Short mmCIF file of C-alpha atoms in Angstrom, two decimals:
data_model
loop_
_atom_site.label_atom_id
_atom_site.label_comp_id
_atom_site.label_asym_id
_atom_site.label_seq_id
_atom_site.Cartn_x
_atom_site.Cartn_y
_atom_site.Cartn_z
CA MET A 305 -17.54 26.17 -24.25
CA VAL A 306 -14.57 27.14 -22.32
CA ARG A 307 -11.63 25.63 -21.11
CA ALA A 308 -9.32 26.89 -18.41
CA TYR A 309 -7.57 25.66 -15.08
CA TRP A 310 -9.27 25.60 -11.45
CA PRO A 311 -6.77 27.70 -9.41
CA GLY A 312 -4.65 25.69 -7.78
CA SER A 313 -5.07 22.41 -9.90
CA THR A 314 -3.27 20.39 -12.81
CA ILE A 315 -6.88 19.70 -14.06
CA HIS A 316 -8.39 21.13 -17.37
CA GLY A 317 -12.34 21.01 -17.10
CA PRO A 318 -15.29 22.37 -18.85
CA MET A 319 -16.38 25.97 -17.34
CA ARG A 320 -19.88 26.69 -16.19
CA ARG A 321 -21.22 29.91 -14.07
CA ASN A 322 -21.02 29.52 -10.28
CA PRO A 323 -23.70 31.88 -9.19
CA TYR A 324 -22.81 32.20 -5.77
CA LEU A 325 -19.12 33.27 -7.38
CA GLY A 326 -20.28 35.35 -9.94
CA ALA A 327 -17.72 33.61 -12.35
CA GLU A 328 -16.51 30.91 -14.77
CA ALA A 329 -15.73 27.58 -12.38
CA PRO A 330 -14.81 24.00 -13.39
CA THR A 331 -17.44 21.37 -13.48
CA MET A 332 -17.61 18.30 -10.43
CA ILE A 333 -14.82 16.10 -11.28
CA ASN A 334 -16.50 12.43 -12.30
CA VAL A 335 -15.50 10.03 -9.63
CA LEU A 336 -16.52 6.17 -9.82
CA LEU A 337 -15.86 3.93 -7.00
CA LEU A 338 -15.74 0.12 -7.83
CA ILE A 339 -17.68 -1.81 -5.22
CA THR A 340 -15.08 -5.22 -5.62
CA ALA A 341 -16.53 -8.61 -3.73
CA LYS A 342 -15.45 -8.78 -0.69
CA HIS A 343 -14.21 -5.22 -0.32
CA ARG A 344 -12.97 -4.08 3.12
CA LEU A 345 -15.47 -1.64 4.19
CA ILE A 346 -12.59 0.20 6.15
CA SER A 347 -11.36 1.08 2.72
CA THR A 348 -14.44 2.31 1.03
CA ALA A 349 -15.40 3.98 4.04
CA VAL A 350 -12.32 6.20 4.27
CA ILE A 351 -12.36 6.99 0.28
CA LEU A 352 -16.06 8.31 0.64
CA ASP A 353 -15.87 9.64 4.29
CA VAL A 354 -12.79 12.05 2.35
CA LEU A 355 -14.48 12.94 -0.76
CA ASP A 356 -17.25 13.62 0.96
CA THR A 357 -15.22 16.08 3.13
CA VAL A 358 -13.74 17.62 0.31
CA ASN A 359 -17.35 17.91 -0.72
CA PHE A 360 -18.17 19.77 2.48
CA PHE A 361 -15.49 22.40 2.09
CA HIS A 362 -15.55 22.82 -0.98
CA GLU A 363 -19.45 24.00 -0.75
CA GLN A 364 -18.61 26.14 2.27
CA GLU A 365 -16.62 28.03 -0.29
CA THR A 366 -18.51 28.01 -3.97
CA GLY A 367 -22.05 26.70 -2.74
CA ARG A 368 -21.61 23.42 -4.71
CA PRO A 369 -19.52 19.91 -4.28
CA PHE A 370 -16.15 19.60 -6.39
CA PHE A 371 -16.29 15.39 -6.66
CA ASP A 372 -19.73 13.99 -8.53
CA VAL A 373 -19.26 10.48 -6.31
CA GLY A 374 -20.49 7.32 -8.53
CA ILE A 375 -20.36 3.41 -7.34
CA THR A 376 -20.50 0.52 -9.24
CA GLY A 377 -20.75 -3.52 -8.57
CA LEU A 378 -20.62 -6.62 -10.16
CA ALA A 379 -23.76 -7.45 -12.04
CA GLY A 380 -25.98 -9.66 -9.48
CA ASP A 381 -24.48 -7.66 -6.45
CA HIS A 382 -26.88 -5.60 -4.49
CA THR A 383 -23.82 -4.54 -2.19
CA ALA A 384 -23.90 -1.31 -3.99
CA ALA A 385 -27.08 -0.36 -3.97
CA THR A 386 -28.00 -1.37 -0.33
CA LEU A 387 -24.97 0.18 2.05
CA TYR A 388 -24.10 3.06 -0.94
CA LYS A 389 -27.58 4.19 -1.26
CA LYS A 390 -26.59 8.12 -1.14
CA TYR A 391 -24.24 7.67 -3.88
CA ARG A 392 -24.88 8.04 -7.35
CA ARG A 393 -25.56 4.04 -8.86
CA VAL A 394 -23.78 3.41 -11.53
CA GLU A 395 -25.39 0.22 -13.50
CA PRO A 396 -22.87 -2.63 -14.37
CA GLY A 397 -21.78 -1.79 -18.13
CA ALA A 398 -23.04 1.50 -17.86
CA ASN A 399 -21.53 3.90 -21.43
CA THR A 400 -19.76 5.98 -18.65
CA GLN A 401 -16.44 7.95 -18.78
CA PRO A 402 -15.29 8.82 -15.20
CA SER A 403 -12.45 11.36 -14.86
CA LEU A 404 -11.12 9.24 -11.78
CA LEU A 405 -11.77 5.50 -11.39
CA LEU A 406 -10.80 3.99 -7.34
CA ILE A 407 -10.17 0.60 -6.64
CA PRO A 408 -10.58 0.15 -3.00
CA ALA A 409 -8.74 -2.94 -0.92
CA PHE A 410 -10.47 -6.19 -0.27
CA GLU A 411 -10.05 -9.18 1.92
CA THR A 412 -6.91 -11.29 1.51
CA THR A 413 -7.40 -14.83 2.94
CA ASP A 414 -7.78 -16.34 -0.38
CA ILE A 415 -6.26 -13.66 -2.54
CA ARG A 416 -6.97 -15.73 -6.02
CA ALA A 417 -10.42 -16.32 -5.26
CA ALA A 418 -11.18 -12.75 -4.90
CA LEU A 419 -9.44 -11.99 -8.01
CA SER A 420 -11.17 -14.54 -10.05
CA GLU A 421 -14.70 -13.18 -8.57
CA ASN A 422 -13.72 -9.67 -9.58
CA ARG A 423 -12.80 -10.96 -12.64
CA SER A 424 -15.65 -9.00 -14.71
CA PHE A 425 -14.02 -5.55 -13.74
CA ILE A 426 -10.71 -6.51 -15.61
CA PRO A 427 -12.10 -5.12 -19.51
CA VAL A 428 -13.85 -2.34 -17.54
CA ILE A 429 -10.23 -0.79 -15.79
CA ARG A 430 -8.75 -1.62 -19.19
CA GLU A 431 -11.00 0.24 -21.66
CA LEU A 432 -11.77 3.04 -19.07
CA GLN A 433 -7.74 3.80 -19.04
CA ALA A 434 -7.85 3.15 -22.21
CA ARG A 435 -10.13 6.21 -22.81
CA GLY A 436 -8.59 8.47 -20.63
CA THR A 437 -10.10 7.60 -17.15
CA GLN A 438 -6.95 7.85 -14.50
CA VAL A 439 -7.11 4.90 -12.34
CA ALA A 440 -6.07 4.49 -8.02
CA SER A 441 -5.90 1.48 -5.97
CA PHE A 442 -5.66 1.49 -2.59
CA CYS A 443 -3.89 -1.21 -0.28
CA THR A 444 -4.51 -4.57 -1.55
CA GLY A 445 -6.78 -2.95 -4.70
CA ALA A 446 -3.08 -2.93 -6.69
CA PHE A 447 -3.72 -7.26 -7.18
CA LEU A 448 -7.12 -6.25 -9.35
CA LEU A 449 -5.22 -3.19 -11.03
CA ALA A 450 -2.22 -5.79 -11.52
CA GLU A 451 -4.44 -8.64 -12.95
CA THR A 452 -5.63 -6.02 -15.60
CA GLY A 453 -1.98 -5.86 -17.33
CA LEU A 454 -1.58 -1.78 -16.59
CA LEU A 455 0.99 -1.91 -13.82
CA ASN A 456 3.22 -3.98 -15.66
CA ASN A 457 6.83 -2.79 -15.88
CA ARG A 458 5.20 0.24 -14.12
CA ARG A 459 6.59 1.04 -10.14
CA ALA A 460 3.75 0.09 -8.12
CA THR A 461 2.84 -0.36 -4.04
CA THR A 462 0.61 -2.33 -2.04
CA HIS A 463 0.41 -3.23 1.29
CA ILE A 464 3.81 -4.39 2.69
CA GLN A 465 2.72 -7.33 4.23
CA MET A 466 1.45 -8.73 0.81
CA SER A 467 4.54 -8.18 -1.32
CA ARG A 468 5.62 -11.74 -1.91
CA PRO A 469 2.46 -12.84 -3.10
CA PHE A 470 2.11 -9.88 -5.18
CA SER A 471 5.52 -10.69 -6.48
CA MET A 472 4.88 -13.84 -7.16
CA LEU A 473 1.87 -13.23 -8.88
CA PHE A 474 2.91 -10.50 -11.02
CA PRO A 475 6.57 -10.49 -11.46
CA GLU A 476 6.41 -8.05 -14.60
CA VAL A 477 5.27 -5.29 -11.98
CA GLN A 478 8.36 -3.29 -10.36
CA LEU A 479 6.49 -3.55 -6.79
CA ASP A 480 8.37 -1.00 -4.40
CA VAL A 481 6.53 -1.50 -1.01
CA SER A 482 8.41 0.80 0.89
CA ALA A 483 6.57 3.51 -1.25
CA VAL A 484 3.91 4.99 0.12
CA ILE A 485 2.43 5.75 -3.29
CA THR A 486 3.17 5.63 -6.64
CA HIS A 487 2.31 7.60 -10.02
CA GLU A 488 2.90 7.31 -13.57
CA ASN A 489 1.41 8.17 -16.26
CA GLY A 490 -2.77 8.89 -14.77
CA ILE A 491 -2.20 5.32 -12.76
CA TYR A 492 -1.98 5.85 -9.43
CA THR A 493 -1.12 2.91 -6.47
CA GLY A 494 -1.36 3.37 -2.75
CA GLY A 495 0.64 0.78 0.02
CA GLY A 496 -1.25 -0.38 3.15
CA ALA A 497 -3.80 0.74 5.55
CA THR A 498 -3.84 3.96 6.39
CA SER A 499 -1.72 4.73 3.14
CA THR A 500 -5.21 5.28 1.71
CA PHE A 501 -5.71 8.94 3.05
CA HIS A 502 -1.98 9.67 1.67
CA LEU A 503 -3.05 8.47 -1.67
CA LEU A 504 -6.28 10.49 -1.33
CA ILE A 505 -4.29 13.84 -0.02
CA TYR A 506 -2.48 13.36 -3.27
CA LEU A 507 -5.18 13.12 -5.46
CA ILE A 508 -6.97 16.23 -3.54
CA GLU A 509 -3.83 18.18 -4.28
CA LYS A 510 -3.90 17.34 -7.93
CA TYR A 511 -7.18 17.75 -8.37
CA CYS A 512 -8.26 20.60 -5.70
CA GLY A 513 -5.26 22.18 -5.02
CA LYS A 514 -2.49 22.16 -2.05
CA PRO A 515 -4.76 24.53 0.06
CA MET A 516 -7.68 22.59 0.26
CA ALA A 517 -5.21 18.82 0.58
CA VAL A 518 -3.78 20.53 3.96
CA LYS A 519 -7.20 21.21 5.17
CA VAL A 520 -8.34 18.04 4.70
CA ALA A 521 -5.26 16.42 6.04
CA LYS A 522 -5.42 18.34 9.56
CA PHE A 523 -9.26 17.50 9.34
CA PHE A 524 -8.18 13.53 9.68
CA ALA A 525 -5.29 14.63 11.71
CA ILE A 526 -2.99 12.90 9.08
CA ASP A 527 0.73 13.02 8.83
CA ILE A 528 1.48 14.03 5.04
CA ASP A 529 4.93 13.82 5.31
CA ARG A 530 5.47 9.44 5.44
CA ILE A 531 7.99 8.78 3.20
CA GLY A 532 7.93 5.02 3.64
CA GLN A 533 6.34 1.94 4.81
CA SER A 534 8.96 -0.81 5.43
CA TYR A 535 9.04 -0.23 8.90
CA PHE A 536 5.01 -1.62 8.97
CA GLY A 537 6.76 -4.68 7.53
CA VAL A 538 6.37 -7.91 9.33
CA ILE A 539 8.64 -11.11 8.02
CA GLN A 540 6.06 -14.31 8.85
CA PRO A 541 7.74 -17.44 7.91
CA GLU A 542 5.89 -18.89 4.93
CA ARG A 543 5.34 -22.91 4.82
CA ALA A 544 2.14 -23.05 2.41
CA HIS A 545 4.36 -23.40 -0.50
CA GLY A 546 4.49 -27.09 0.34
CA ASP A 547 8.48 -27.62 -0.78
CA GLU A 548 9.91 -30.11 2.34
CA LEU A 549 13.55 -29.42 1.26
CA VAL A 550 12.88 -25.80 1.66
CA ILE A 551 11.13 -25.79 4.93
CA ALA A 552 14.03 -27.86 6.28
CA LEU A 553 16.68 -24.92 5.40
CA GLN A 554 13.91 -22.30 6.19
CA GLU A 555 14.22 -23.94 9.82
CA LYS A 556 18.21 -24.42 9.69
CA ILE A 557 18.22 -20.75 8.66
CA GLU A 558 15.55 -19.88 11.68
CA ALA A 559 17.22 -21.97 14.71
CA ALA A 560 20.70 -20.59 13.92
CA PHE A 561 20.77 -17.00 12.54
CA SER A 562 21.92 -15.95 16.04
CA LYS A 563 25.20 -17.24 15.41
CA PRO A 564 27.42 -14.68 13.46
CA SER A 565 29.67 -17.71 12.29
CA VAL A 566 27.13 -19.46 10.51
CA THR A 567 26.47 -19.43 6.13
CA ILE A 568 24.01 -20.81 4.42
CA GLU A 569 27.43 -23.76 2.83
CA ASP A 570 27.10 -25.24 6.32
CA MET A 571 23.69 -25.83 6.42
CA THR A 572 23.03 -26.79 3.07
CA ASP A 573 25.39 -29.80 3.61
CA SER A 574 23.40 -31.83 5.31
CA LEU A 575 20.34 -31.26 3.26
CA PRO A 576 19.57 -34.46 0.81
CA SER A 577 20.19 -32.27 -2.24
CA CYS A 578 22.83 -30.43 -4.78
CA LYS A 579 23.16 -26.86 -4.10
CA ARG A 580 22.09 -25.54 -6.91
CA ASN A 581 19.13 -27.22 -6.96
CA LEU A 582 18.20 -26.16 -3.61
CA LEU A 583 18.94 -22.80 -4.41
CA ARG A 584 16.59 -22.45 -7.14
CA ARG A 585 13.91 -24.37 -5.28
CA PHE A 586 14.20 -22.12 -2.28
CA LYS A 587 14.07 -19.07 -4.69
CA LYS A 588 11.21 -20.51 -6.59
CA ALA A 589 9.41 -20.83 -3.11
CA LEU A 590 9.91 -18.13 -1.07
CA ASN A 591 11.06 -15.37 -4.12
CA LEU A 592 14.13 -15.25 -1.54
CA THR A 593 17.43 -16.75 -2.14
CA PRO A 594 18.39 -17.93 1.32
CA ILE A 595 21.21 -15.46 2.21
CA GLU A 596 18.11 -13.09 2.10
CA TYR A 597 16.25 -14.98 4.26
CA LEU A 598 18.78 -15.50 6.53
CA GLN A 599 19.21 -11.86 6.84
CA ARG A 600 16.02 -10.72 7.00
CA THR A 601 15.15 -13.50 9.80
CA ARG A 602 17.72 -11.62 11.78
CA ILE A 603 16.51 -7.64 11.15
CA GLU A 604 13.13 -9.36 12.05
CA ALA A 605 14.69 -10.77 15.41
CA ALA A 606 16.59 -7.56 16.04
CA ARG A 607 12.97 -5.26 15.63
CA GLN A 608 11.60 -7.61 18.37
CA MET A 609 14.23 -7.40 20.46
CA LEU A 610 14.30 -3.04 19.77
CA GLU A 611 10.65 -3.16 20.39
CA GLU A 612 10.52 -5.16 23.61
CA ASP A 613 13.83 -4.11 25.61
CA ARG A 614 14.77 -0.77 26.30
CA ASN A 615 17.36 -1.44 28.51
CA GLU A 616 19.39 -3.69 26.13
CA GLY A 617 22.53 -1.79 24.13
CA ILE A 618 21.88 -1.68 20.31
CA SER A 619 25.52 -3.24 20.14
CA ASP A 620 23.75 -6.20 22.18
CA VAL A 621 21.11 -6.36 19.79
CA MET A 622 23.12 -6.72 16.80
CA PHE A 623 25.30 -9.31 18.50
CA ARG A 624 22.07 -11.15 19.58
CA CYS A 625 21.06 -11.19 16.28
CA GLY A 626 23.69 -12.44 14.62
CA TYR A 627 25.93 -9.37 13.50
CA SER A 628 28.87 -8.44 14.38
CA ASP A 629 29.81 -5.34 12.30
CA PRO A 630 27.86 -1.99 13.41
CA LYS A 631 27.85 -0.52 9.87
CA THR A 632 26.68 -3.60 8.40
CA PHE A 633 24.01 -4.22 10.67
CA ARG A 634 22.73 -0.76 10.54
CA LYS A 635 22.87 -0.45 6.87
CA LEU A 636 21.01 -3.82 6.39
CA PHE A 637 18.28 -2.71 9.42
CA LYS A 638 17.34 0.76 7.53
CA ARG A 639 17.76 -1.22 3.99
CA ASN A 640 15.01 -3.10 5.48
CA THR A 641 12.60 -0.83 7.78
CA GLY A 642 13.73 2.13 6.33
CA LEU A 643 14.87 3.32 9.80
CA THR A 644 18.17 3.31 11.87
CA PRO A 645 17.82 0.70 14.92
CA LYS A 646 17.83 3.85 17.58
CA ALA A 647 14.81 5.78 15.41
CA TYR A 648 12.75 2.08 15.01
CA ARG A 649 13.68 1.71 18.98
CA ASP A 650 12.76 5.57 19.77
CA LYS A 651 9.27 4.94 17.43
CA TYR A 652 8.26 1.50 18.92
CA ASN A 653 9.60 1.37 21.83
CA ARG A 654 7.83 4.22 24.50
CA ASN A 655 8.55 3.67 28.01
CA PRO A 656 5.53 2.85 29.74
CA GLN A 657 5.55 5.24 32.26
CA GLN A 658 6.48 8.13 29.60
CA GLN A 659 3.19 9.30 29.00
CA PRO A 660 2.31 11.67 25.98
CA GLU A 661 1.49 15.25 26.91
CA LEU A 662 -2.02 15.23 26.25
CA PHE A 663 -1.63 19.84 26.22
#
């Protein structure tokens, strides 16, 4: 059997004669999508819609699809069979060797419960990866991929608003939530929500070539130049850890962040604990130091001001959120959001009287 490259692709594949082209062409790429418990329908819908679109375009050009898409679920779960009837069904435990394994996002109301329900997928993912299958997770699907241990000591990303629980559950993973996608040795992760499109387009370029990736991006109206997702983050004060002493310090920081002269030392002095013990408990509860929490609280306040008021100068916003040095403020704001204060305002605070041009 001849082995060769598909034009524009880095993927090797066994060749067969295509009656439409009159030449040798690679066999279809076998893709397997996990239908996890509590998976998000929008995640699987996007993945399948994009793969179907590639197949449609490829059939127009060559007379056959590019991807052979299979789905598999948990033993006893009939969701895959009922919701996704048009796709090839792979029974749990079946002896299969896909080229690419896809892990969609799942609901995050109780992340530990979701991981527990999907635990039987872990040996499947490990075994397939060990035998050469490439693995990609989308959004919160990274939690299940991390649970396998395959992301340990690797760079990975997930939904930016799930970064804290991810870091606490998987401290050995090099989490980079500013990244839209990551790729290392055949393991891919994608950021939150619409970043699913970006990872899919990245995979399409890798498997099908750049022309197809550009064609699909245009079809779904996706800007493929997104370089980060930091500006999608929202800082939400965490109280679920239950440490009353830490909560007391959080409340002091949130009440006094706008005062430039305030220091963490000032706020800890009045609390009934030695400084070292308090800092240790704070870091354990929030995976942040008090100074980092103060900085993030100030930047979140600045973000909200920039979103809500176009008439206030950026210098005024800087002073109101507790900073007095423009250089420091700009540096910290960009580090936390990926954008300068002006760029952030321009992106999220459109004048309501300014209507976008339709043509």
